[in-house]
Amino acid sequence: MKFLNQIICFIVGALFIFSGAVKAIDPIGTAIKLGEYFEVFATDVPSLHGFFHFLNQNATILAVIFVVSEIVLGTALLIGFKRKITVWLLFLMITFFTFLTFYSAYFNKVTDCGCFGDFLPLTPWESFTKDVVLFVLITILLVQVKKLTNKSNFLTFVVLSSITLLSGFLTYYAIEYEAPIDFRAYAVGKNISEQMKSKEPARYIYVMEKDGQEFRMEEYPTDPAYKYVSNELLNEAESKPKITDYSLWNDEGDFTQESLTEKRIFILVQNVAKGNFDKFEEIKKLINETTAKNANIKVAILTSDTQEAISSFKTSQNINFPFYYIDATVIKTIARSNPALWMLNEGTVIGKYSPNETPESQEVLRLFE
């Protein structure tokens, strides 16, 4: 039993560390996902609307707490630091996660729990299954907690403290300077146009009925004697584009395809009221210097805010760039910062910056070469 407990401790600890680490490089993504849950609960439980609204407003703080806790508790379990309290805290956390993923799967409310960030998207039922397995494993540890080896000493304390500081710094860096590793479809190096296309045509297996018997067929029969029952998509991953919701427009029409041509710098403004524009003068300086040296680079604002808000923003910042609307979820997927700079060269992402890391014009010009 001791050997089994050690194996379970390794599996649970490693999974929690992995789960926390892939979310630590993008805590804003986790905050967005938590916000989706809070919005659902605020609607489904009207009596607690104010409470869930408060949680939604503080989703970023909660995301950091959850992410760091996953890494720290997973590490504590692996090195044997205060395993009794560690196992209890893991049990409470996995109980909470299991409830969330069950609610998401059963009621089809949130289609991706974000358990492993953008690195490994899971369906609601896959997420729930993963949490059930972890719940069972942690319950076994809880029953055997008195028999678990405890290594609470100065060395394990130093290791755990170091891990706490390191994970906390990583989440801080990701919030201030964008994700250091970007698994999203709009990451640097990705071509938007290519990802809006399918790798191959969809292939189906058709279930047809004739004379009381069912037949599975790769091609839809032309014989009217066959009656359609159902179909099964065989190559969903290959036939479904990675990007399906990228669209730009304004009052003059659709500019989606046009945005993927030539050299472009986009200023992303998710929400004017919630944006951090303390360093926007640096962005304006960069754009002025860059476009003065290369007139072929076109600049525009992408926003999910209202026309009134953007018009007021342009007036206050003394800028006159054209602006296009973009879906609120898409703009948050492209960049977590508000505002942010996003640079495309004929549809390929060549740069993404938060206001805290506005580059020099020479660097930007080199990107467009």
mmCIF file of C-alpha atoms in Angstrom:
data_model
loop_
_atom_site.group_PDB
_atom_site.id
_atom_site.type_symbol
_atom_site.label_atom_id
_atom_site.label_comp_id
_atom_site.label_asym_id
_atom_site.label_seq_id
_atom_site.Cartn_x
_atom_site.Cartn_y
_atom_site.Cartn_z
ATOM 1 C CA MET A 1 0.000 0.000 0.000
ATOM 2 C CA LYS A 2 2.910 2.337 0.713
ATOM 3 C CA PHE A 3 4.199 1.887 -2.843
ATOM 4 C CA LEU A 4 0.707 2.534 -4.250
ATOM 5 C CA ASN A 5 0.426 5.720 -2.186
ATOM 6 C CA GLN A 6 3.754 6.918 -3.574
ATOM 7 C CA ILE A 7 2.586 6.310 -7.137
ATOM 8 C CA ILE A 8 -0.671 8.189 -6.487
ATOM 9 C CA CYS A 9 1.220 11.067 -4.889
ATOM 10 C CA PHE A 10 3.449 11.291 -7.958
ATOM 11 C CA ILE A 11 0.546 11.183 -10.437
ATOM 12 C CA VAL A 12 -1.596 13.714 -8.562
ATOM 13 C CA GLY A 13 1.317 16.024 -7.777
ATOM 14 C CA ALA A 14 2.653 15.972 -11.328
ATOM 15 C CA LEU A 15 -0.789 16.638 -12.846
ATOM 16 C CA PHE A 16 -1.436 19.582 -10.535
ATOM 17 C CA ILE A 17 1.992 21.064 -11.284
ATOM 18 C CA PHE A 18 1.479 20.610 -15.030
ATOM 19 C CA SER A 19 -2.036 22.051 -14.891
ATOM 20 C CA GLY A 20 -0.874 25.052 -12.886
ATOM 21 C CA ALA A 21 2.230 25.644 -15.013
ATOM 22 C CA VAL A 22 0.414 25.787 -18.373
ATOM 23 C CA LYS A 23 -2.066 28.230 -16.841
ATOM 24 C CA ALA A 24 0.628 30.290 -15.081
ATOM 25 C CA ILE A 25 2.004 31.411 -18.443
ATOM 26 C CA ASP A 26 -1.437 32.827 -19.268
ATOM 27 C CA PRO A 27 -3.348 33.657 -16.054
ATOM 28 C CA ILE A 28 -5.584 36.142 -17.878
ATOM 29 C CA GLY A 29 -6.891 33.247 -19.952
ATOM 30 C CA THR A 30 -7.777 31.440 -16.723
ATOM 31 C CA ALA A 31 -9.426 34.613 -15.429
ATOM 32 C CA ILE A 32 -11.520 34.840 -18.599
ATOM 33 C CA LYS A 33 -12.604 31.226 -18.149
ATOM 34 C CA LEU A 34 -13.501 31.802 -14.488
ATOM 35 C CA GLY A 35 -15.473 34.852 -15.576
ATOM 36 C CA GLU A 36 -17.508 32.665 -17.937
ATOM 37 C CA TYR A 37 -18.407 30.373 -15.032
ATOM 38 C CA PHE A 38 -19.319 33.305 -12.780
ATOM 39 C CA GLU A 39 -21.548 34.788 -15.475
ATOM 40 C CA VAL A 40 -23.326 31.450 -15.851
ATOM 41 C CA PHE A 41 -23.876 31.114 -12.092
ATOM 42 C CA ALA A 42 -25.013 34.734 -11.828
ATOM 43 C CA THR A 43 -27.716 33.947 -14.392
ATOM 44 C CA ASP A 44 -28.647 30.497 -13.081
ATOM 45 C CA VAL A 45 -28.686 31.547 -9.405
ATOM 46 C CA PRO A 46 -30.318 35.002 -9.395
ATOM 47 C CA SER A 47 -30.344 35.210 -5.589
ATOM 48 C CA LEU A 48 -26.505 35.218 -5.631
ATOM 49 C CA HIS A 49 -26.115 37.474 -8.653
ATOM 50 C CA GLY A 50 -24.293 40.154 -6.657
ATOM 51 C CA PHE A 51 -21.857 37.633 -5.171
ATOM 52 C CA PHE A 52 -20.921 36.122 -8.532
ATOM 53 C CA HIS A 53 -20.673 39.587 -10.070
ATOM 54 C CA PHE A 54 -18.141 40.449 -7.348
ATOM 55 C CA LEU A 55 -16.179 37.286 -8.089
ATOM 56 C CA ASN A 56 -16.214 38.133 -11.802
ATOM 57 C CA GLN A 57 -14.778 41.569 -11.102
ATOM 58 C CA ASN A 58 -11.924 39.925 -9.195
ATOM 59 C CA ALA A 59 -11.436 36.993 -11.563
ATOM 60 C CA THR A 60 -7.784 37.851 -12.259
ATOM 61 C CA ILE A 61 -6.866 37.750 -8.572
ATOM 62 C CA LEU A 62 -8.724 34.474 -8.127
ATOM 63 C CA ALA A 63 -7.035 33.031 -11.211
ATOM 64 C CA VAL A 64 -3.587 33.817 -9.812
ATOM 65 C CA ILE A 65 -4.530 32.248 -6.460
ATOM 66 C CA PHE A 66 -5.810 29.078 -8.143
ATOM 67 C CA VAL A 67 -2.834 28.783 -10.493
ATOM 68 C CA VAL A 68 -0.185 29.293 -7.818
ATOM 69 C CA SER A 69 -2.061 26.980 -5.435
ATOM 70 C CA GLU A 70 -2.098 24.182 -8.007
ATOM 71 C CA ILE A 71 1.668 24.398 -8.490
ATOM 72 C CA VAL A 72 2.461 24.775 -4.791
ATOM 73 C CA LEU A 73 0.161 21.991 -3.601
ATOM 74 C CA GLY A 74 1.352 19.656 -6.353
ATOM 75 C CA THR A 75 4.966 20.337 -5.355
ATOM 76 C CA ALA A 76 4.172 19.905 -1.656
ATOM 77 C CA LEU A 77 2.639 16.511 -2.356
ATOM 78 C CA LEU A 78 5.648 15.397 -4.389
ATOM 79 C CA ILE A 79 8.274 16.420 -1.823
ATOM 80 C CA GLY A 80 6.190 15.308 1.175
ATOM 81 C CA PHE A 81 5.748 18.703 2.835
ATOM 82 C CA LYS A 82 2.941 18.640 5.444
ATOM 83 C CA ARG A 83 1.091 16.003 3.499
ATOM 84 C CA LYS A 84 -1.965 15.904 5.785
ATOM 85 C CA ILE A 85 -2.959 19.516 5.197
ATOM 86 C CA THR A 86 -1.758 19.288 1.584
ATOM 87 C CA VAL A 87 -4.041 16.343 0.821
ATOM 88 C CA TRP A 88 -7.000 18.076 2.501
ATOM 89 C CA LEU A 89 -6.454 21.237 0.454
ATOM 90 C CA LEU A 90 -6.128 19.176 -2.727
ATOM 91 C CA PHE A 91 -9.355 17.371 -1.855
ATOM 92 C CA LEU A 92 -11.223 20.653 -1.393
ATOM 93 C CA MET A 93 -9.797 22.011 -4.664
ATOM 94 C CA ILE A 94 -10.624 18.930 -6.725
ATOM 95 C CA THR A 95 -14.134 18.839 -5.234
ATOM 96 C CA PHE A 96 -14.651 22.403 -6.433
ATOM 97 C CA PHE A 97 -13.205 21.656 -9.882
ATOM 98 C CA THR A 98 -15.275 18.476 -10.235
ATOM 99 C CA PHE A 99 -18.441 20.417 -9.492
ATOM 100 C CA LEU A 100 -17.532 23.062 -12.088
ATOM 101 C CA THR A 101 -16.738 20.553 -14.820
ATOM 102 C CA PHE A 102 -19.854 18.481 -14.087
ATOM 103 C CA TYR A 103 -22.036 21.589 -14.232
ATOM 104 C CA SER A 104 -20.337 22.617 -17.459
ATOM 105 C CA ALA A 105 -20.715 19.187 -19.068
ATOM 106 C CA TYR A 106 -24.232 18.316 -17.889
ATOM 107 C CA PHE A 107 -25.793 21.698 -18.641
ATOM 108 C CA ASN A 108 -23.486 22.467 -21.604
ATOM 109 C CA LYS A 109 -22.677 25.904 -20.207
ATOM 110 C CA VAL A 110 -18.921 26.367 -20.705
ATOM 111 C CA THR A 111 -17.552 24.366 -23.620
ATOM 112 C CA ASP A 112 -13.918 24.339 -22.436
ATOM 113 C CA CYS A 113 -12.974 24.343 -18.769
ATOM 114 C CA GLY A 114 -9.477 25.653 -19.428
ATOM 115 C CA CYS A 115 -8.011 22.944 -17.180
ATOM 116 C CA PHE A 116 -4.781 22.895 -19.170
ATOM 117 C CA GLY A 117 -5.092 26.371 -20.661
ATOM 118 C CA ASP A 118 -4.747 26.683 -24.428
ATOM 119 C CA PHE A 119 -2.070 23.994 -24.462
ATOM 120 C CA LEU A 120 -4.552 21.108 -24.303
ATOM 121 C CA PRO A 121 -8.238 22.026 -24.834
ATOM 122 C CA LEU A 122 -10.633 19.436 -23.383
ATOM 123 C CA THR A 123 -14.320 18.858 -23.974
ATOM 124 C CA PRO A 124 -16.589 19.296 -20.920
ATOM 125 C CA TRP A 125 -17.001 15.540 -20.437
ATOM 126 C CA GLU A 126 -13.257 14.929 -20.858
ATOM 127 C CA SER A 127 -12.608 17.558 -18.195
ATOM 128 C CA PHE A 128 -15.162 16.014 -15.863
ATOM 129 C CA THR A 129 -13.712 12.529 -16.370
ATOM 130 C CA LYS A 130 -10.223 13.817 -15.596
ATOM 131 C CA ASP A 131 -11.467 15.449 -12.398
ATOM 132 C CA VAL A 132 -13.357 12.318 -11.311
ATOM 133 C CA VAL A 133 -10.160 10.254 -11.660
ATOM 134 C CA LEU A 134 -8.235 12.838 -9.622
ATOM 135 C CA PHE A 135 -11.042 12.961 -7.057
ATOM 136 C CA VAL A 136 -10.819 9.177 -6.577
ATOM 137 C CA LEU A 137 -7.026 9.231 -6.307
ATOM 138 C CA ILE A 138 -7.015 12.093 -3.783
ATOM 139 C CA THR A 139 -9.765 10.381 -1.778
ATOM 140 C CA ILE A 140 -7.528 7.306 -1.525
ATOM 141 C CA LEU A 141 -4.735 9.527 -0.221
ATOM 142 C CA LEU A 142 -7.145 11.120 2.241
ATOM 143 C CA VAL A 143 -8.080 7.715 3.636
ATOM 144 C CA GLN A 144 -4.402 6.770 3.876
ATOM 145 C CA VAL A 145 -3.184 10.197 5.002
ATOM 146 C CA LYS A 146 -1.788 8.973 8.336
ATOM 147 C CA LYS A 147 0.377 6.463 6.498
ATOM 148 C CA LEU A 148 1.887 8.990 4.086
ATOM 149 C CA THR A 149 5.553 9.867 4.503
ATOM 150 C CA ASN A 150 6.027 13.391 5.858
ATOM 151 C CA LYS A 151 9.227 15.288 5.024
ATOM 152 C CA SER A 152 8.524 18.691 6.533
ATOM 153 C CA ASN A 153 11.984 20.105 7.157
ATOM 154 C CA PHE A 154 14.007 23.207 6.334
ATOM 155 C CA LEU A 155 14.990 21.933 2.879
ATOM 156 C CA THR A 156 11.423 21.164 1.765
ATOM 157 C CA PHE A 157 10.330 24.529 3.188
ATOM 158 C CA VAL A 158 12.970 26.308 1.090
ATOM 159 C CA VAL A 159 11.956 24.346 -2.026
ATOM 160 C CA LEU A 160 8.277 25.129 -1.546
ATOM 161 C CA SER A 161 8.961 28.803 -0.833
ATOM 162 C CA SER A 162 11.072 29.047 -3.973
ATOM 163 C CA ILE A 163 8.354 27.406 -6.066
ATOM 164 C CA THR A 164 5.772 29.798 -4.630
ATOM 165 C CA LEU A 165 7.867 32.851 -5.495
ATOM 166 C CA LEU A 166 8.735 31.500 -8.940
ATOM 167 C CA SER A 167 5.117 30.700 -9.889
ATOM 168 C CA GLY A 168 3.961 34.036 -8.496
ATOM 169 C CA PHE A 169 6.576 35.869 -10.574
ATOM 170 C CA LEU A 170 5.605 33.906 -13.687
ATOM 171 C CA THR A 171 1.939 34.885 -13.374
ATOM 172 C CA TYR A 172 2.921 38.522 -12.726
ATOM 173 C CA TYR A 173 5.137 38.572 -15.809
ATOM 174 C CA ALA A 174 2.414 37.029 -17.980
ATOM 175 C CA ILE A 175 -0.102 39.639 -16.820
ATOM 176 C CA GLU A 176 2.234 42.574 -17.376
ATOM 177 C CA TYR A 177 3.982 41.452 -20.566
ATOM 178 C CA GLU A 178 1.692 38.948 -22.314
ATOM 179 C CA ALA A 179 2.151 35.172 -22.148
ATOM 180 C CA PRO A 180 5.852 34.145 -22.450
ATOM 181 C CA ILE A 181 4.700 31.014 -24.323
ATOM 182 C CA ASP A 182 1.643 31.442 -26.540
ATOM 183 C CA PHE A 183 -0.379 28.367 -27.535
ATOM 184 C CA ARG A 184 -3.177 30.370 -29.159
ATOM 185 C CA ALA A 185 -3.988 30.466 -32.867
ATOM 186 C CA TYR A 186 -3.001 34.159 -33.010
ATOM 187 C CA ALA A 187 0.531 33.668 -31.670
ATOM 188 C CA VAL A 188 3.642 35.108 -33.298
ATOM 189 C CA GLY A 189 4.604 33.021 -36.324
ATOM 190 C CA LYS A 190 1.050 31.846 -37.086
ATOM 191 C CA ASN A 191 -0.607 32.698 -40.399
ATOM 192 C CA ILE A 192 -4.236 33.710 -39.910
ATOM 193 C CA SER A 193 -5.356 32.977 -43.477
ATOM 194 C CA GLU A 194 -3.975 29.435 -43.404
ATOM 195 C CA GLN A 195 -5.656 28.711 -40.085
ATOM 196 C CA MET A 196 -9.004 29.850 -41.458
ATOM 197 C CA LYS A 197 -8.861 26.965 -43.941
ATOM 198 C CA SER A 198 -9.422 23.258 -43.391
ATOM 199 C CA LYS A 199 -6.470 20.921 -43.845
ATOM 200 C CA GLU A 200 -8.662 18.476 -45.741
ATOM 201 C CA PRO A 201 -12.331 18.033 -46.698
ATOM 202 C CA ALA A 202 -14.660 16.545 -44.137
ATOM 203 C CA ARG A 203 -15.053 12.770 -44.342
ATOM 204 C CA TYR A 204 -18.148 11.080 -42.946
ATOM 205 C CA ILE A 205 -19.481 7.646 -42.218
ATOM 206 C CA TYR A 206 -23.191 7.608 -43.022
ATOM 207 C CA VAL A 207 -25.490 5.286 -41.130
ATOM 208 C CA MET A 208 -28.337 4.328 -43.462
ATOM 209 C CA GLU A 209 -31.288 1.978 -43.068
ATOM 210 C CA LYS A 210 -32.718 -0.361 -45.708
ATOM 211 C CA ASP A 211 -35.126 -3.251 -45.248
ATOM 212 C CA GLY A 212 -34.840 -3.000 -41.476
ATOM 213 C CA GLN A 213 -31.021 -3.228 -41.493
ATOM 214 C CA GLU A 214 -28.462 -0.505 -40.802
ATOM 215 C CA PHE A 215 -25.467 0.044 -43.071
ATOM 216 C CA ARG A 216 -22.347 2.169 -42.494
ATOM 217 C CA MET A 217 -21.280 3.803 -45.747
ATOM 218 C CA GLU A 218 -18.425 6.160 -46.677
ATOM 219 C CA GLU A 219 -20.476 7.767 -49.467
ATOM 220 C CA TYR A 220 -24.039 8.965 -49.286
ATOM 221 C CA PRO A 221 -26.126 6.485 -51.318
ATOM 222 C CA THR A 222 -28.115 7.641 -54.318
ATOM 223 C CA ASP A 223 -30.546 4.756 -53.969
ATOM 224 C CA PRO A 224 -33.788 6.240 -52.503
ATOM 225 C CA ALA A 225 -34.457 2.933 -50.751
ATOM 226 C CA TYR A 226 -31.875 3.898 -48.148
ATOM 227 C CA LYS A 227 -33.106 6.059 -45.276
ATOM 228 C CA TYR A 228 -30.732 8.357 -43.431
ATOM 229 C CA VAL A 229 -30.175 7.556 -39.750
ATOM 230 C CA SER A 230 -27.099 9.520 -38.672
ATOM 231 C CA ASN A 231 -23.545 10.405 -39.624
ATOM 232 C CA GLU A 232 -20.137 10.418 -37.962
ATOM 233 C CA LEU A 233 -17.373 12.879 -38.788
ATOM 234 C CA LEU A 234 -14.123 10.935 -39.132
ATOM 235 C CA ASN A 235 -11.581 13.753 -39.356
ATOM 236 C CA GLU A 236 -12.894 16.554 -37.161
ATOM 237 C CA ALA A 237 -9.438 17.878 -36.239
ATOM 238 C CA GLU A 238 -8.280 18.025 -39.853
ATOM 239 C CA SER A 239 -11.525 19.284 -41.407
ATOM 240 C CA LYS A 240 -12.278 22.037 -38.912
ATOM 241 C CA PRO A 241 -10.284 25.290 -39.280
ATOM 242 C CA LYS A 242 -8.402 26.388 -36.168
ATOM 243 C CA ILE A 243 -9.785 29.894 -36.617
ATOM 244 C CA THR A 244 -13.502 30.189 -37.358
ATOM 245 C CA ASP A 245 -14.505 33.494 -35.788
ATOM 246 C CA TYR A 246 -11.975 36.071 -37.015
ATOM 247 C CA SER A 247 -13.928 38.901 -38.624
ATOM 248 C CA LEU A 248 -13.374 42.648 -38.966
ATOM 249 C CA TRP A 249 -15.984 45.200 -39.977
ATOM 250 C CA ASN A 250 -17.226 48.758 -39.591
ATOM 251 C CA ASP A 251 -20.016 50.878 -41.054
ATOM 252 C CA GLU A 252 -18.353 50.753 -44.478
ATOM 253 C CA GLY A 253 -18.407 46.953 -44.735
ATOM 254 C CA ASP A 254 -16.355 43.828 -44.068
ATOM 255 C CA PHE A 255 -12.561 44.126 -43.918
ATOM 256 C CA THR A 256 -11.621 40.607 -42.826
ATOM 257 C CA GLN A 257 -9.697 39.597 -45.955
ATOM 258 C CA GLU A 258 -8.258 43.064 -46.447
ATOM 259 C CA SER A 259 -6.816 42.971 -42.920
ATOM 260 C CA LEU A 260 -4.763 39.909 -43.895
ATOM 261 C CA THR A 261 -2.955 41.674 -46.728
ATOM 262 C CA GLU A 262 0.063 43.989 -46.767
ATOM 263 C CA LYS A 263 1.917 45.237 -43.681
ATOM 264 C CA ARG A 264 -0.302 46.148 -40.756
ATOM 265 C CA ILE A 265 -0.064 47.360 -37.176
ATOM 266 C CA PHE A 266 -3.246 46.971 -35.160
ATOM 267 C CA ILE A 267 -3.908 48.746 -31.886
ATOM 268 C CA LEU A 268 -6.150 46.400 -29.902
ATOM 269 C CA VAL A 269 -8.564 48.150 -27.542
ATOM 270 C CA GLN A 270 -10.877 45.692 -25.800
ATOM 271 C CA ASN A 271 -12.632 48.227 -23.622
ATOM 272 C CA VAL A 272 -11.790 51.923 -23.341
ATOM 273 C CA ALA A 273 -13.082 52.308 -19.783
ATOM 274 C CA LYS A 274 -11.033 49.359 -18.478
ATOM 275 C CA GLY A 275 -7.877 49.973 -20.502
ATOM 276 C CA ASN A 276 -4.494 51.035 -19.149
ATOM 277 C CA PHE A 277 -3.433 53.963 -21.323
ATOM 278 C CA ASP A 278 -0.726 55.400 -19.059
ATOM 279 C CA LYS A 279 1.942 54.463 -21.610
ATOM 280 C CA PHE A 280 -0.073 55.093 -24.748
ATOM 281 C CA GLU A 281 2.196 57.995 -25.708
ATOM 282 C CA GLU A 282 4.975 55.446 -26.254
ATOM 283 C CA ILE A 283 2.717 53.500 -28.614
ATOM 284 C CA LYS A 284 1.894 56.657 -30.560
ATOM 285 C CA LYS A 285 5.587 57.564 -30.774
ATOM 286 C CA LEU A 286 6.448 54.090 -32.046
ATOM 287 C CA ILE A 287 3.751 54.205 -34.723
ATOM 288 C CA ASN A 288 4.689 57.700 -35.876
ATOM 289 C CA GLU A 289 8.378 56.800 -36.177
ATOM 290 C CA THR A 290 7.677 53.478 -37.875
ATOM 291 C CA THR A 291 5.204 54.785 -40.460
ATOM 292 C CA ALA A 292 7.433 57.784 -41.180
ATOM 293 C CA LYS A 293 10.221 55.392 -42.210
ATOM 294 C CA ASN A 294 7.955 52.926 -44.013
ATOM 295 C CA ALA A 295 4.767 54.411 -45.479
ATOM 296 C CA ASN A 296 3.592 50.956 -46.594
ATOM 297 C CA ILE A 297 2.770 49.984 -43.013
ATOM 298 C CA LYS A 298 -0.927 50.610 -42.352
ATOM 299 C CA VAL A 299 -2.274 51.313 -38.874
ATOM 300 C CA ALA A 300 -5.785 50.710 -37.536
ATOM 301 C CA ILE A 301 -7.629 50.185 -34.274
ATOM 302 C CA LEU A 302 -9.384 46.906 -33.516
ATOM 303 C CA THR A 303 -12.031 47.131 -30.836
ATOM 304 C CA SER A 304 -14.964 45.346 -29.253
ATOM 305 C CA ASP A 305 -16.152 48.587 -27.627
ATOM 306 C CA THR A 306 -18.852 50.962 -28.879
ATOM 307 C CA GLN A 307 -18.413 53.551 -31.604
ATOM 308 C CA GLU A 308 -19.025 56.321 -29.073
ATOM 309 C CA ALA A 309 -16.289 55.006 -26.775
ATOM 310 C CA ILE A 310 -13.766 54.685 -29.590
ATOM 311 C CA SER A 311 -14.608 58.119 -31.016
ATOM 312 C CA SER A 312 -14.064 59.645 -27.588
ATOM 313 C CA PHE A 313 -10.843 57.651 -27.207
ATOM 314 C CA LYS A 314 -9.487 58.874 -30.549
ATOM 315 C CA THR A 315 -10.276 62.469 -29.616
ATOM 316 C CA SER A 316 -8.659 62.227 -26.171
ATOM 317 C CA GLN A 317 -5.535 60.571 -27.578
ATOM 318 C CA ASN A 318 -5.396 62.899 -30.603
ATOM 319 C CA ILE A 319 -5.215 60.075 -33.133
ATOM 320 C CA ASN A 320 -7.130 59.560 -36.354
ATOM 321 C CA PHE A 321 -6.554 55.934 -37.296
ATOM 322 C CA PRO A 322 -9.434 54.008 -38.880
ATOM 323 C CA PHE A 323 -11.058 51.461 -36.604
ATOM 324 C CA TYR A 324 -12.735 48.107 -37.107
ATOM 325 C CA TYR A 325 -14.983 46.102 -34.850
ATOM 326 C CA ILE A 326 -13.959 42.621 -33.783
ATOM 327 C CA ASP A 327 -15.669 40.024 -31.605
ATOM 328 C CA ALA A 328 -15.009 40.519 -27.870
ATOM 329 C CA THR A 329 -13.849 36.915 -27.374
ATOM 330 C CA VAL A 330 -11.534 37.035 -30.379
ATOM 331 C CA ILE A 331 -9.779 40.244 -29.328
ATOM 332 C CA LYS A 332 -9.155 38.739 -25.860
ATOM 333 C CA THR A 333 -7.782 35.632 -27.534
ATOM 334 C CA ILE A 334 -5.422 37.604 -29.753
ATOM 335 C CA ALA A 335 -3.896 39.535 -26.839
ATOM 336 C CA ARG A 336 -4.590 39.672 -23.125
ATOM 337 C CA SER A 337 -3.391 43.257 -22.641
ATOM 338 C CA ASN A 338 -5.732 46.208 -23.058
ATOM 339 C CA PRO A 339 -4.493 48.006 -25.116
ATOM 340 C CA ALA A 340 -2.004 45.899 -27.085
ATOM 341 C CA LEU A 341 -0.067 46.027 -30.337
ATOM 342 C CA TRP A 342 -0.566 43.243 -32.891
ATOM 343 C CA MET A 343 1.470 43.205 -36.107
ATOM 344 C CA LEU A 344 0.711 41.263 -39.286
ATOM 345 C CA ASN A 345 2.753 40.898 -42.448
ATOM 346 C CA GLU A 346 0.395 39.596 -45.151
ATOM 347 C CA GLY A 347 -1.601 37.666 -42.571
ATOM 348 C CA THR A 348 1.329 36.250 -40.601
ATOM 349 C CA VAL A 349 1.674 37.409 -37.004
ATOM 350 C CA ILE A 350 5.136 38.945 -36.582
ATOM 351 C CA GLY A 351 4.725 40.813 -33.304
ATOM 352 C CA LYS A 352 2.554 41.159 -30.206
ATOM 353 C CA TYR A 353 3.261 43.612 -27.401
ATOM 354 C CA SER A 354 1.703 44.917 -24.216
ATOM 355 C CA PRO A 355 2.094 48.637 -23.361
ATOM 356 C CA ASN A 356 4.772 47.638 -20.844
ATOM 357 C CA GLU A 357 7.092 46.372 -23.586
ATOM 358 C CA THR A 358 6.556 48.777 -26.482
ATOM 359 C CA PRO A 359 9.471 48.105 -28.861
ATOM 360 C CA GLU A 360 11.700 50.580 -30.656
ATOM 361 C CA SER A 361 10.812 51.506 -34.249
ATOM 362 C CA GLN A 362 14.011 49.881 -35.556
ATOM 363 C CA GLU A 363 12.909 46.528 -34.124
ATOM 364 C CA VAL A 364 9.470 46.825 -35.694
ATOM 365 C CA LEU A 365 10.916 47.775 -39.076
ATOM 366 C CA ARG A 366 13.143 44.691 -38.958
ATOM 367 C CA LEU A 367 10.082 42.535 -38.329
ATOM 368 C CA PHE A 368 8.446 43.847 -41.494
ATOM 369 C CA GLU A 369 11.517 43.243 -43.701
#
